[in-house]
């Protein structure tokens, strides 16, 4: 799992050519028309890492297949920061530093894998409870001021962590205002829906109604935002197109009351998920930045025991769900 992606070296020249043809010498104007930041586009064109959301937006604007551009279909996609399968037994590290980095990355990946499954089960549980077609759980990383949600396939059977800054989207608005946001049918008529429209263009989905609910711990610190999308009519046929399954009444006051009674039952689990999310993301970042610094890597490697303990705790919770 990764929160960053970049253009695979094999496709950098192709992507540059597409951008040059599309911009035709007026790249700043085109960037503004697309609603994209020019510095981010330059990083994209150089094959530098971007947040998953920025990467997807640029690919969509240029009509590119993001999985292909990131090289996820290639036999060796380790150029990105996506998780790499466990090292083959006949492939031995070159040094104790390599071993420490490998062990640390494997411990992080194992914990993240369990965290993914935990969040998947929680989102299904919440969605079924409120009759929402889609549900996302955004975990707050207060140190980096982002909300992280597992909501995109990585092309390898796993998921991407899409990180959203606290100034973008409905979930972020719920987080920063500490308030429940309920947008009725049709979301696109609401001036706050611009980010939802962008995401829909990327995913091919259509958002009609939204309920975003911030969750706080006993100290009144934000833990997560649960975002429910598209309230469904009761007993509707899942095979029917989405527009015919939508409950145009949206999420009602009764739904809000129902979720308010349900939320405490998942809050404690989400607090543990939040801790694990922050821990793994920080370790990934530290390992990437300091992979050639033995003292720091060996110090971080001492956290492997804690990572395994957290993984075991999450597995116990999963077994009870």
Tab-separated table of C-alpha atoms in Angstrom:
chain	number	residue	atom	x	y	z
A	1	UNK	CA	0.000	0.000	0.000
A	2	UNK	CA	1.188	3.497	-0.675
A	3	UNK	CA	0.077	7.053	-0.376
A	4	UNK	CA	2.286	8.166	-3.295
A	5	UNK	CA	2.639	7.324	-6.982
A	6	UNK	CA	4.810	8.483	-9.840
A	7	UNK	CA	5.108	8.056	-13.580
A	8	UNK	CA	7.126	4.937	-14.320
A	9	UNK	CA	10.453	5.810	-16.041
A	10	UNK	CA	9.324	3.832	-19.087
A	11	UNK	CA	6.453	6.277	-19.679
A	12	UNK	CA	7.964	9.651	-18.773
A	13	UNK	CA	8.765	10.636	-22.363
A	14	UNK	CA	5.337	9.533	-23.593
A	15	UNK	CA	3.597	11.503	-20.855
A	16	UNK	CA	5.702	14.585	-21.620
A	17	UNK	CA	4.736	14.376	-25.290
A	18	UNK	CA	1.046	14.127	-24.436
A	19	UNK	CA	1.297	17.141	-22.131
A	20	UNK	CA	3.171	19.198	-24.742
A	21	UNK	CA	0.572	18.439	-27.414
A	22	UNK	CA	-2.283	19.237	-25.084
A	23	UNK	CA	-0.773	22.460	-23.698
A	24	UNK	CA	0.579	23.660	-27.078
A	25	UNK	CA	2.947	26.138	-25.437
A	26	UNK	CA	0.390	27.463	-22.941
A	27	UNK	CA	0.880	25.067	-20.072
A	28	UNK	CA	-0.006	27.564	-17.337
A	29	UNK	CA	-3.323	28.372	-19.021
A	30	UNK	CA	-4.085	24.684	-19.500
A	31	UNK	CA	-3.197	23.908	-15.886
A	32	UNK	CA	-5.621	26.585	-14.699
A	33	UNK	CA	-8.353	25.288	-17.014
A	34	UNK	CA	-7.881	21.785	-15.621
A	35	UNK	CA	-7.830	23.074	-12.056
A	36	UNK	CA	-4.332	21.668	-11.475
A	37	UNK	CA	-1.254	23.225	-9.887
A	38	UNK	CA	1.572	23.711	-12.394
A	39	UNK	CA	4.334	22.734	-9.897
A	40	UNK	CA	2.531	19.430	-9.291
A	41	UNK	CA	2.328	18.818	-13.036
A	42	UNK	CA	6.065	19.470	-13.375
A	43	UNK	CA	6.773	16.905	-10.648
A	44	UNK	CA	4.446	14.487	-12.434
A	45	UNK	CA	6.275	14.976	-15.749
A	46	UNK	CA	9.659	14.411	-14.078
A	47	UNK	CA	8.528	11.127	-12.564
A	48	UNK	CA	8.568	12.469	-9.017
A	49	UNK	CA	6.262	11.078	-6.354
A	50	UNK	CA	2.874	12.731	-5.834
A	51	UNK	CA	0.011	11.981	-3.489
A	52	UNK	CA	-2.289	9.335	-4.907
A	53	UNK	CA	-5.114	11.839	-5.342
A	54	UNK	CA	-2.988	14.366	-7.282
A	55	UNK	CA	-1.598	11.585	-9.472
A	56	UNK	CA	-5.078	10.296	-10.307
A	57	UNK	CA	-6.386	13.795	-11.068
A	58	UNK	CA	-3.569	14.574	-13.509
A	59	UNK	CA	-3.944	11.219	-15.260
A	60	UNK	CA	-7.675	11.783	-15.607
A	61	UNK	CA	-7.141	15.292	-16.999
A	62	UNK	CA	-4.729	13.915	-19.622
A	63	UNK	CA	-6.935	10.890	-20.412
A	64	UNK	CA	-4.247	8.515	-19.192
A	65	UNK	CA	-4.670	5.080	-17.641
A	66	UNK	CA	-3.159	5.713	-14.216
A	67	UNK	CA	-2.339	2.050	-13.554
A	68	UNK	CA	-0.435	1.810	-16.825
A	69	UNK	CA	1.364	5.139	-16.346
A	70	UNK	CA	2.461	4.093	-12.849
A	71	UNK	CA	3.797	0.844	-14.295
A	72	UNK	CA	1.609	-1.340	-12.088
A	73	UNK	CA	1.077	-3.813	-14.926
A	74	UNK	CA	4.807	-4.378	-15.390
A	75	UNK	CA	6.519	-7.442	-13.882
A	76	UNK	CA	8.672	-5.203	-11.696
A	77	UNK	CA	6.656	-2.318	-10.284
A	78	UNK	CA	8.952	-1.721	-7.325
A	79	UNK	CA	9.859	1.664	-8.813
A	80	UNK	CA	6.741	3.051	-7.128
A	81	UNK	CA	6.213	2.992	-3.397
A	82	UNK	CA	3.585	0.298	-3.708
A	83	UNK	CA	4.097	-2.758	-1.530
A	84	UNK	CA	6.417	-5.314	-2.996
A	85	UNK	CA	5.802	-8.996	-2.542
A	86	UNK	CA	7.995	-10.721	-0.008
A	87	UNK	CA	11.567	-11.199	-1.144
A	88	UNK	CA	12.191	-14.609	-2.771
A	89	UNK	CA	14.154	-17.025	-0.635
A	90	UNK	CA	17.018	-17.077	-3.106
A	91	UNK	CA	17.336	-13.283	-3.042
A	92	UNK	CA	19.493	-12.366	-0.073
A	93	UNK	CA	20.117	-8.827	1.221
A	94	UNK	CA	23.567	-7.428	0.577
A	95	UNK	CA	24.147	-6.166	4.101
A	96	UNK	CA	22.751	-5.959	7.597
A	97	UNK	CA	21.365	-2.539	6.665
A	98	UNK	CA	19.442	-4.082	3.764
A	99	UNK	CA	18.150	-6.741	6.131
A	100	UNK	CA	16.977	-4.138	8.634
A	101	UNK	CA	15.180	-2.148	5.931
A	102	UNK	CA	13.598	-5.315	4.520
A	103	UNK	CA	12.396	-6.533	7.921
A	104	UNK	CA	11.011	-3.127	8.806
A	105	UNK	CA	9.146	-2.811	5.505
A	106	UNK	CA	7.712	-6.313	5.837
A	107	UNK	CA	6.494	-5.609	9.375
A	108	UNK	CA	4.869	-2.377	8.206
A	109	UNK	CA	3.238	-4.121	5.224
A	110	UNK	CA	1.810	-6.865	7.429
A	111	UNK	CA	0.286	-4.358	9.832
A	112	UNK	CA	-1.078	-2.270	6.972
A	113	UNK	CA	-2.640	-5.370	5.421
A	114	UNK	CA	-4.562	-6.111	8.609
A	115	UNK	CA	-5.491	-2.436	8.924
A	116	UNK	CA	-6.908	-2.518	5.387
A	117	UNK	CA	-9.062	-5.527	6.163
A	118	UNK	CA	-10.275	-3.922	9.377
A	119	UNK	CA	-11.342	-0.744	7.588
A	120	UNK	CA	-12.984	-2.698	4.764
A	121	UNK	CA	-15.130	-4.602	7.239
A	122	UNK	CA	-16.029	-1.457	9.139
A	123	UNK	CA	-17.038	0.406	5.986
A	124	UNK	CA	-19.240	-2.487	4.871
A	125	UNK	CA	-20.803	-2.684	8.315
A	126	UNK	CA	-21.549	1.042	8.456
A	127	UNK	CA	-22.810	1.156	4.869
A	128	UNK	CA	-25.194	-1.747	5.379
A	129	UNK	CA	-26.434	-0.243	8.639
A	130	UNK	CA	-27.411	3.094	7.049
A	131	UNK	CA	-28.155	1.763	3.523
A	132	UNK	CA	-25.364	3.757	1.888
A	133	UNK	CA	-24.045	2.590	-1.468
A	134	UNK	CA	-20.479	3.563	-0.577
A	135	UNK	CA	-18.732	4.330	2.666
A	136	UNK	CA	-15.266	5.720	3.340
A	137	UNK	CA	-13.501	6.028	6.662
A	138	UNK	CA	-10.924	8.813	6.722
A	139	UNK	CA	-8.370	8.532	9.521
A	140	UNK	CA	-6.804	11.761	10.727
A	141	UNK	CA	-3.035	12.131	10.691
A	142	UNK	CA	-2.722	15.275	12.787
A	143	UNK	CA	1.053	15.507	12.362
A	144	UNK	CA	0.769	15.862	8.597
A	145	UNK	CA	-2.703	17.462	8.490
A	146	UNK	CA	-4.218	14.908	6.141
A	147	UNK	CA	-7.108	12.469	6.103
A	148	UNK	CA	-6.231	9.005	4.816
A	149	UNK	CA	-8.741	6.640	3.249
A	150	UNK	CA	-8.403	3.278	1.538
A	151	UNK	CA	-10.567	3.760	-1.517
A	152	UNK	CA	-8.723	2.834	-4.695
A	153	UNK	CA	-7.388	-0.414	-6.143
A	154	UNK	CA	-3.646	-0.521	-6.644
A	155	UNK	CA	-3.774	-2.903	-9.606
A	156	UNK	CA	-2.125	-5.694	-7.607
A	157	UNK	CA	-5.097	-6.903	-5.597
A	158	UNK	CA	-4.494	-4.418	-2.796
A	159	UNK	CA	-5.458	-0.852	-2.070
A	160	UNK	CA	-4.014	2.607	-2.157
A	161	UNK	CA	-4.136	5.048	0.693
A	162	UNK	CA	-5.575	8.197	-0.816
A	163	UNK	CA	-4.578	11.109	1.383
A	164	UNK	CA	-6.646	14.272	1.290
A	165	UNK	CA	-5.390	17.597	2.683
A	166	UNK	CA	-7.601	19.152	5.330
A	167	UNK	CA	-8.667	21.892	2.929
A	168	UNK	CA	-10.172	19.665	0.222
A	169	UNK	CA	-13.483	17.856	0.056
A	170	UNK	CA	-16.544	17.282	2.197
A	171	UNK	CA	-14.817	14.934	4.648
A	172	UNK	CA	-12.140	17.556	5.293
A	173	UNK	CA	-14.813	20.201	5.787
A	174	UNK	CA	-16.496	18.002	8.392
A	175	UNK	CA	-13.114	17.548	10.080
A	176	UNK	CA	-12.127	21.208	10.170
A	177	UNK	CA	-15.560	22.472	11.238
A	178	UNK	CA	-16.164	19.595	13.690
A	179	UNK	CA	-19.675	19.311	12.340
A	180	UNK	CA	-21.881	16.777	10.608
A	181	UNK	CA	-22.425	17.641	6.951
A	182	UNK	CA	-25.520	16.286	5.243
A	183	UNK	CA	-25.880	17.228	1.568
A	184	UNK	CA	-29.212	16.154	0.052
A	185	UNK	CA	-30.035	15.173	-3.515
A	186	UNK	CA	-28.457	16.395	-5.789
A	187	UNK	CA	-24.934	16.937	-4.429
A	188	UNK	CA	-23.819	18.513	-7.709
A	189	UNK	CA	-26.115	21.467	-7.038
A	190	UNK	CA	-24.208	22.263	-3.844
A	191	UNK	CA	-21.286	24.728	-4.186
A	192	UNK	CA	-19.194	22.509	-1.887
A	193	UNK	CA	-19.301	19.612	-4.354
A	194	UNK	CA	-16.377	20.549	-6.627
A	195	UNK	CA	-14.026	17.982	-5.104
A	196	UNK	CA	-16.706	15.286	-5.334
A	197	UNK	CA	-17.139	16.065	-9.022
A	198	UNK	CA	-13.395	15.694	-9.593
A	199	UNK	CA	-13.300	12.350	-7.800
A	200	UNK	CA	-16.330	11.133	-9.751
A	201	UNK	CA	-14.587	11.992	-13.022
A	202	UNK	CA	-11.601	9.923	-11.947
A	203	UNK	CA	-13.582	6.917	-10.734
A	204	UNK	CA	-16.534	7.005	-13.145
A	205	UNK	CA	-18.904	6.968	-10.187
A	206	UNK	CA	-21.785	9.415	-9.546
A	207	UNK	CA	-22.379	11.008	-6.160
A	208	UNK	CA	-25.956	12.088	-5.394
A	209	UNK	CA	-26.106	12.438	-1.593
A	210	UNK	CA	-23.462	12.658	1.160
A	211	UNK	CA	-23.400	12.346	4.921
A	212	UNK	CA	-20.018	13.135	6.524
A	213	UNK	CA	-19.699	12.508	10.253
A	214	UNK	CA	-16.625	13.424	12.352
A	215	UNK	CA	-15.840	11.130	15.280
A	216	UNK	CA	-14.083	12.348	18.424
A	217	UNK	CA	-12.483	10.505	21.332
A	218	UNK	CA	-13.087	11.194	25.025
A	219	UNK	CA	-10.588	14.061	24.910
A	220	UNK	CA	-12.594	15.575	22.028
A	221	UNK	CA	-9.749	15.019	19.592
A	222	UNK	CA	-10.753	14.106	16.059
A	223	UNK	CA	-10.123	10.446	15.255
A	224	UNK	CA	-11.812	9.930	11.902
A	225	UNK	CA	-14.496	11.084	9.511
A	226	UNK	CA	-17.025	8.564	8.246
A	227	UNK	CA	-18.392	9.566	4.858
A	228	UNK	CA	-21.495	7.834	3.537
A	229	UNK	CA	-22.367	8.308	-0.115
A	230	UNK	CA	-25.686	7.733	-1.882
A	231	UNK	CA	-28.568	6.678	0.337
A	232	UNK	CA	-30.332	3.739	-1.320
A	233	UNK	CA	-34.012	2.928	-1.497
A	234	UNK	CA	-35.045	-0.051	0.653
A	235	UNK	CA	-35.075	-3.476	-0.985
A	236	UNK	CA	-33.742	-2.180	-4.289
A	237	UNK	CA	-32.272	-4.539	-6.857
A	238	UNK	CA	-28.448	-4.197	-6.773
A	239	UNK	CA	-28.374	-5.081	-10.455
A	240	UNK	CA	-30.318	-1.967	-11.415
A	241	UNK	CA	-28.345	1.116	-12.434
A	242	UNK	CA	-27.390	3.400	-9.566
A	243	UNK	CA	-29.616	6.343	-10.530
A	244	UNK	CA	-32.712	4.145	-10.125
A	245	UNK	CA	-31.614	2.859	-6.720
A	246	UNK	CA	-31.034	6.279	-5.166
A	247	UNK	CA	-33.341	7.441	-2.396
A	248	UNK	CA	-33.901	11.060	-3.400
A	249	UNK	CA	-34.837	11.878	0.199
A	250	UNK	CA	-31.151	11.477	0.979
A	251	UNK	CA	-29.845	10.816	4.472
A	252	UNK	CA	-32.589	11.782	6.897
A	253	UNK	CA	-32.618	12.962	10.502
A	254	UNK	CA	-33.569	9.403	11.407
A	255	UNK	CA	-30.379	8.187	9.685
A	256	UNK	CA	-28.343	10.703	11.654
A	257	UNK	CA	-29.909	9.546	14.925
A	258	UNK	CA	-29.273	5.931	13.960
A	259	UNK	CA	-25.624	6.600	13.183
A	260	UNK	CA	-25.204	8.586	16.404
A	261	UNK	CA	-26.232	5.500	18.387
A	262	UNK	CA	-24.005	3.252	16.275
A	263	UNK	CA	-20.844	5.397	16.230
A	264	UNK	CA	-19.644	4.661	19.802
A	265	UNK	CA	-19.453	0.952	18.963
A	266	UNK	CA	-16.751	1.534	16.333
A	267	UNK	CA	-14.934	4.491	17.893
A	268	UNK	CA	-12.544	2.444	20.025
A	269	UNK	CA	-11.600	0.304	17.040
A	270	UNK	CA	-11.049	3.412	14.927
A	271	UNK	CA	-8.771	4.894	17.584
A	272	UNK	CA	-6.526	1.848	17.303
A	273	UNK	CA	-6.715	2.039	13.512
A	274	UNK	CA	-5.748	5.708	13.647
A	275	UNK	CA	-2.709	4.949	15.796
A	276	UNK	CA	-1.612	2.148	13.444
A	277	UNK	CA	-2.183	4.320	10.387
A	278	UNK	CA	-0.077	7.176	11.753
A	279	UNK	CA	2.645	4.786	12.888
A	280	UNK	CA	2.946	2.960	9.570
A	281	UNK	CA	2.829	6.080	7.412
A	282	UNK	CA	5.511	7.775	9.506
A	283	UNK	CA	7.722	4.694	9.433
A	284	UNK	CA	7.361	4.411	5.661
A	285	UNK	CA	8.378	8.022	5.265
A	286	UNK	CA	11.297	7.744	7.691
A	287	UNK	CA	12.567	4.545	6.083
A	288	UNK	CA	12.419	6.032	2.591
A	289	UNK	CA	14.254	9.196	3.646
A	290	UNK	CA	16.896	7.452	5.764
A	291	UNK	CA	17.410	4.102	4.037
A	292	UNK	CA	21.141	4.811	3.678
A	293	UNK	CA	21.601	5.914	7.296
A	294	UNK	CA	22.335	2.823	9.425
A	295	UNK	CA	21.945	4.465	12.838
A	296	UNK	CA	18.431	5.694	12.079
A	297	UNK	CA	17.330	2.487	10.350
A	298	UNK	CA	18.553	0.252	13.173
A	299	UNK	CA	16.789	2.518	15.657
A	300	UNK	CA	13.535	2.296	13.691
A	301	UNK	CA	13.940	-1.476	13.362
A	302	UNK	CA	13.523	-1.732	17.122
A	303	UNK	CA	9.859	-0.836	16.546
A	304	UNK	CA	9.222	-4.122	14.729
A	305	UNK	CA	8.097	-5.740	17.981
A	306	UNK	CA	5.549	-2.984	18.521
A	307	UNK	CA	4.332	-3.322	14.931
A	308	UNK	CA	3.779	-7.044	15.404
A	309	UNK	CA	1.958	-6.434	18.683
A	310	UNK	CA	-0.356	-3.940	17.008
A	311	UNK	CA	-0.954	-6.408	14.182
A	312	UNK	CA	-1.903	-9.133	16.671
A	313	UNK	CA	-4.307	-6.796	18.464
A	314	UNK	CA	-6.019	-5.882	15.194
A	315	UNK	CA	-6.292	-9.552	14.236
A	316	UNK	CA	-8.005	-10.308	17.550
A	317	UNK	CA	-10.532	-7.549	16.880
A	318	UNK	CA	-11.072	-8.876	13.349
A	319	UNK	CA	-11.766	-12.351	14.715
A	320	UNK	CA	-14.555	-10.904	16.869
A	321	UNK	CA	-16.180	-8.937	14.046
